[in-house]
Short mmCIF file of C-alpha atoms in Angstrom, two decimals:
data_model
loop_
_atom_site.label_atom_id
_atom_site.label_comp_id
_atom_site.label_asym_id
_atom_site.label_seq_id
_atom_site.Cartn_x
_atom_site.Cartn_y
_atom_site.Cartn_z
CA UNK A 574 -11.74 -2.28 147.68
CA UNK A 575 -12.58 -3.60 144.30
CA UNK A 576 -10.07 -3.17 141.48
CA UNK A 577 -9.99 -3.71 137.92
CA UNK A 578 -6.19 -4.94 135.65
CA UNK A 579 -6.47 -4.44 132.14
CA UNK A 580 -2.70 -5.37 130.69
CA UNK A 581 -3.46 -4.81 127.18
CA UNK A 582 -2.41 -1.13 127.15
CA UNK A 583 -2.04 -1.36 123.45
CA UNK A 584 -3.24 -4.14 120.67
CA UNK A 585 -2.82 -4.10 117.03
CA UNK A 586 -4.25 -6.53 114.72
CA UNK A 587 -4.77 -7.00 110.70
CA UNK A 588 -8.92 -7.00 109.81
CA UNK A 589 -10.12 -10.54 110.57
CA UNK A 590 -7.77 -11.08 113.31
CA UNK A 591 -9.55 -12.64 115.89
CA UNK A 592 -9.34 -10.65 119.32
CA UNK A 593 -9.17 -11.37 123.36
CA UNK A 594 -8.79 -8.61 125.52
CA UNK A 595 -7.61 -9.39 129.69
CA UNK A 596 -9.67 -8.47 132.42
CA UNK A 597 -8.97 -9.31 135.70
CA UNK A 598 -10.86 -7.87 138.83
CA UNK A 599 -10.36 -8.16 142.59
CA UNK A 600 -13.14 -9.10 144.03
CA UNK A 601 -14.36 -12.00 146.55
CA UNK A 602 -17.76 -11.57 146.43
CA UNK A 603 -21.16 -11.51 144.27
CA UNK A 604 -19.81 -9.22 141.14
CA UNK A 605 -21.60 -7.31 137.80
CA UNK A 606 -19.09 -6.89 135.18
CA UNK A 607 -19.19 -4.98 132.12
CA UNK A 608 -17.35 -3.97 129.13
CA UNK A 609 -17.46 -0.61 127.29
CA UNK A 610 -16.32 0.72 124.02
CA UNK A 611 -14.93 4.30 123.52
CA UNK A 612 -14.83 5.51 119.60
CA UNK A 613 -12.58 7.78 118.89
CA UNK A 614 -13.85 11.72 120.45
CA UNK A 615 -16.95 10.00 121.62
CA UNK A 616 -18.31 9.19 125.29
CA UNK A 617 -18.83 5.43 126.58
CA UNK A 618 -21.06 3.03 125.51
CA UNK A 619 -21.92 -0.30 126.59
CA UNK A 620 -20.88 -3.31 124.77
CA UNK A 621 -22.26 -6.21 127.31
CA UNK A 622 -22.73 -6.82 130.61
CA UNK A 623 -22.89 -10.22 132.82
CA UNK A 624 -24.90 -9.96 136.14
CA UNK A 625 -25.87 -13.70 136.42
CA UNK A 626 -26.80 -16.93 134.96
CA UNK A 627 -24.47 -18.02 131.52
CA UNK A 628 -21.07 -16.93 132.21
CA UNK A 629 -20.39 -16.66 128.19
CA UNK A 630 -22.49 -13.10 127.73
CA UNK A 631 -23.06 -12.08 123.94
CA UNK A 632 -23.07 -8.37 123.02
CA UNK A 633 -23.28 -5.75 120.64
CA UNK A 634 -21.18 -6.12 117.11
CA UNK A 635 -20.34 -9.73 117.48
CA UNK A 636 -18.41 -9.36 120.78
CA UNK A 637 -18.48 -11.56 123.88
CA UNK A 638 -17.08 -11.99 126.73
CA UNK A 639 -17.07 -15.27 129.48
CA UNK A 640 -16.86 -14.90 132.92
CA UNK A 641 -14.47 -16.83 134.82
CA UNK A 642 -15.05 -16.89 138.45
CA UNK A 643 -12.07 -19.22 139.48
CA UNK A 644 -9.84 -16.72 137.29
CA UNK A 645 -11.77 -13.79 138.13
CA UNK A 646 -11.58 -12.81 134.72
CA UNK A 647 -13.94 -11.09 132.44
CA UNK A 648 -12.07 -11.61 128.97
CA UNK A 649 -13.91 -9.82 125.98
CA UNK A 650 -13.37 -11.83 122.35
CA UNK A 651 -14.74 -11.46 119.25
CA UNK A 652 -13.74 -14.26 116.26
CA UNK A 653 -12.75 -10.94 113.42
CA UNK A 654 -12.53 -7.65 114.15
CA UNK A 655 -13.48 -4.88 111.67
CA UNK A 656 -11.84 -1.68 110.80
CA UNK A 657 -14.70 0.09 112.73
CA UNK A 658 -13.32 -1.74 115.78
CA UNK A 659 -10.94 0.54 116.25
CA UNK A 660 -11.64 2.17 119.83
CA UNK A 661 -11.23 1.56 123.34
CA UNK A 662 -12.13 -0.65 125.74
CA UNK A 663 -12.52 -0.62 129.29
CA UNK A 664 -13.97 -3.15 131.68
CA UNK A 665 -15.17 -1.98 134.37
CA UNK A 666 -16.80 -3.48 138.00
CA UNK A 667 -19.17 -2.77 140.58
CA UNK A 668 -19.58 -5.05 143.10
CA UNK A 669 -23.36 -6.31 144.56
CA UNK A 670 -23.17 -3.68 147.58
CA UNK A 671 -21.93 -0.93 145.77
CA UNK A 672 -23.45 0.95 142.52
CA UNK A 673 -20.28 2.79 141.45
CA UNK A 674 -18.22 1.26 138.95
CA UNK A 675 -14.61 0.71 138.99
CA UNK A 676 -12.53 0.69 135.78
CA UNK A 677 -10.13 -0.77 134.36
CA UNK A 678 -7.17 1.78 132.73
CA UNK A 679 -8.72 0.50 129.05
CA UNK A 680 -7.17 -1.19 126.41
CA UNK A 681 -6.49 0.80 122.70
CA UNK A 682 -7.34 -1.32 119.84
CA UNK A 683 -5.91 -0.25 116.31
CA UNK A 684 -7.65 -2.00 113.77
CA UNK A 685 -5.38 -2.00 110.52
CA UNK A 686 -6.62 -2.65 106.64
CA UNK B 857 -35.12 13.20 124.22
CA UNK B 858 -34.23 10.79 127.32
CA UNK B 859 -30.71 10.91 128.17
CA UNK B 860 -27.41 12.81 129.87
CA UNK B 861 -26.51 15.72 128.79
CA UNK B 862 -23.28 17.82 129.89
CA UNK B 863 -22.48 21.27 129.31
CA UNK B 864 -20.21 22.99 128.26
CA UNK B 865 -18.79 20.39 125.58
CA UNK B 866 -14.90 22.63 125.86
CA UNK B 867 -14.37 24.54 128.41
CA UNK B 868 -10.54 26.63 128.80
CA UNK B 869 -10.45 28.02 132.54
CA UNK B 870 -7.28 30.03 134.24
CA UNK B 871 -5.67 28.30 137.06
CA UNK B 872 -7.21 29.36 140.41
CA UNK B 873 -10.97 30.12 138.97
CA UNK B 874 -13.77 28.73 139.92
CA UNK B 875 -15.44 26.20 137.02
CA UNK B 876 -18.51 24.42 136.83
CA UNK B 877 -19.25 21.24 134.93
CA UNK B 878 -23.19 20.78 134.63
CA UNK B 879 -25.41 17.15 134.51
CA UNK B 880 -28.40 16.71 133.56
CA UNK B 881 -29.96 13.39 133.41
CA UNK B 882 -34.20 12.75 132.01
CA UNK B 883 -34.25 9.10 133.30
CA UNK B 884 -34.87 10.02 137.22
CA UNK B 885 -32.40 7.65 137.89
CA UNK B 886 -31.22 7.75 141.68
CA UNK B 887 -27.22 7.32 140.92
CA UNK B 888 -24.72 9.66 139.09
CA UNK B 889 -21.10 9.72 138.48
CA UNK B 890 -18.82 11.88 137.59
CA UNK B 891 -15.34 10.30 136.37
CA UNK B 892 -12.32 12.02 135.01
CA UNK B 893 -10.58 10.19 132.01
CA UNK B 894 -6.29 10.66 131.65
CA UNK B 895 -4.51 9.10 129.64
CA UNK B 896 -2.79 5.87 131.53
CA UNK B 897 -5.13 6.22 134.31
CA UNK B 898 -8.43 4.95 132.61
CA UNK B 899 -11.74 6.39 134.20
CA UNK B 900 -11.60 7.58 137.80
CA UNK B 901 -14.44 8.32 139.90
CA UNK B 902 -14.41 11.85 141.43
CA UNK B 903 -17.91 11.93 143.24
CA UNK B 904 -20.99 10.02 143.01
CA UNK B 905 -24.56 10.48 143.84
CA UNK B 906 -26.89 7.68 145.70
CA UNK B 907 -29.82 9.94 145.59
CA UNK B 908 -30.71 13.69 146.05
CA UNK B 909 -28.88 15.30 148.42
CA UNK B 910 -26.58 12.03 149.18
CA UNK B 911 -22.98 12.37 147.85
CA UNK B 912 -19.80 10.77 148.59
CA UNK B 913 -16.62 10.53 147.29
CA UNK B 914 -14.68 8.68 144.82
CA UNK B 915 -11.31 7.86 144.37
CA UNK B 916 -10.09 11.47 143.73
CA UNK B 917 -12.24 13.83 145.04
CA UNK B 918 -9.80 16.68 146.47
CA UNK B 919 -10.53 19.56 144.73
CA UNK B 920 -13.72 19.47 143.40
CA UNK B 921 -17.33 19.70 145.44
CA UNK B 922 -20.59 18.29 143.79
CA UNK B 923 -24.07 19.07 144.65
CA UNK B 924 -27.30 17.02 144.53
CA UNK B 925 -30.12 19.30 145.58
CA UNK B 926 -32.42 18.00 142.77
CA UNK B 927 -32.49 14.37 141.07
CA UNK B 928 -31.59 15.27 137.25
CA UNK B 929 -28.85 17.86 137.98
CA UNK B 930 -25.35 16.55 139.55
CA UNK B 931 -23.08 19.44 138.76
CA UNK B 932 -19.04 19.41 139.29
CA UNK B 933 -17.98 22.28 140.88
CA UNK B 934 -13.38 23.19 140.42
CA UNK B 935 -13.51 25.49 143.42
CA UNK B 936 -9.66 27.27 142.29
CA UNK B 937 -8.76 25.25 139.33
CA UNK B 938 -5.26 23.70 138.78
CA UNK B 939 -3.38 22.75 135.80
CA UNK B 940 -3.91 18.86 137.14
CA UNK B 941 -7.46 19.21 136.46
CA UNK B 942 -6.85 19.48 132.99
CA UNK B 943 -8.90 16.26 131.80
CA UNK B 944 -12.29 15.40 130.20
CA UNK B 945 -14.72 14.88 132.64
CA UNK B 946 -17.78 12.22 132.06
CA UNK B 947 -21.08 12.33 133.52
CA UNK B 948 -23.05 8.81 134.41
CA UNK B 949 -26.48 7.77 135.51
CA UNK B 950 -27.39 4.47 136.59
CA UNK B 951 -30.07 2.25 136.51
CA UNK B 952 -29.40 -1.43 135.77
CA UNK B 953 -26.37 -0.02 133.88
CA UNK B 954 -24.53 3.08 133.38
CA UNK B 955 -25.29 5.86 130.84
CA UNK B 956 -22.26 8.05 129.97
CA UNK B 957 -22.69 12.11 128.90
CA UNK B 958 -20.52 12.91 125.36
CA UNK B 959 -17.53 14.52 128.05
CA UNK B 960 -16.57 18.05 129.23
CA UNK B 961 -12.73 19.11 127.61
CA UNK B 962 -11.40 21.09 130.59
CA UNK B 963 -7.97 22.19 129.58
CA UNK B 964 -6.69 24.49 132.61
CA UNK B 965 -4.13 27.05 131.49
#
């Protein structure tokens, strides 16, 4: 069964800070990854996905995220965060057989001033 | 307006009633999801939908039943709710990605 390690529980950074959040899946075969965002008291939205092709996927608000199949990793980045950052993030995995997604337990990011 | 919408937004139940979390989805498309979010545990898939009528389980499916008997409607269905259940429950659709609901607050007292 495919699984999903996040082990950034918890990040804190300074505005500007320059972020990478872990993702690791299990996985051997043909995999679509993805990475959500959860603001604060709001529901999940999608911040990129990778199906194929360029393993480096761009996304919304300056964030990207490379795919690694040797590492299976799925590592999101983005060169300075913002205040409005602040959220979390889950990665999540389905694999090319299945629709359902598996996620990841999400990572909190605290953006401070 | 396209999109997923879940009702109610709060919900406070009594242990051992019966509660039901509605779904309704305007894209037509074929899968839905219904997750449960705890702290520490990220999102876990209760049931999910391949098509109407087609269900199967997730990763924690005992005590809850779903129904598909039309495309746009998945509803979630606490048969005797238990304190456990206490969680906010998302709604998904899927087409070439996944489409969350705002969340149902189920606090079980």
């Amino acid at each position: 069964a495919q699984s999903v390690s996040q082990h950034n529980h918890h990040v804190i950074l300074s505005e500007a800070a320059s972020l990478e959040l872990g993702c690791n899946y299990s996985y051997g075969g043909t995999v679509n990854l993805f990475w959500y965002v959860q603001y604060p008291g709001q529901h999940l939205q999608l911040l990129l996905k990778y199906f194929s092709g360029d393993p480096l996927v761009k996304g919304i608000k300056g964030f990207e995220a490379e795919f690694i199949k040797s590492k299976f990793s799925f590592n999101l980045r983005k060169p300075s965060v913002q205040w409005s950052d602040t959220a979390e993030y889950f990665c999540a995995v389905n694999t090319g057989t299945a629709s359902k997604l598996t996620f990841g337990t999400g990572t909190r990011l605290q953006v401070t001033l | 307006d396209a999109g997923i919408t879940q009702s109610p937004r709060y919900k406070i139940t009594e242990t051992g009633r019966q509660v039901t979390l509605m779904c309704h989805q305007t894209w037509s498309h074929s899968y839905m999801f219904w997750y449960r979010q705890d702290l520490g545990h990220g999102l876990r898939l209760i049931y999910y939908s391949a098509a109407a009528d087609i269900t199967d389980k997730g990763e924690v499916p005992d005590g809850y039943v779903v129904s598909r008997s039309k495309t746009e409607n998945f509803p979630l269905t606490l048969e005797s709710a238990t304190r456990s259940q206490t969680s906010v429950y998302f709604c998904a659709s899927r087409g070439s990605e996944a489409f969350f609901g705002q969340g149902t607050r189920l606090t079980v007292v």
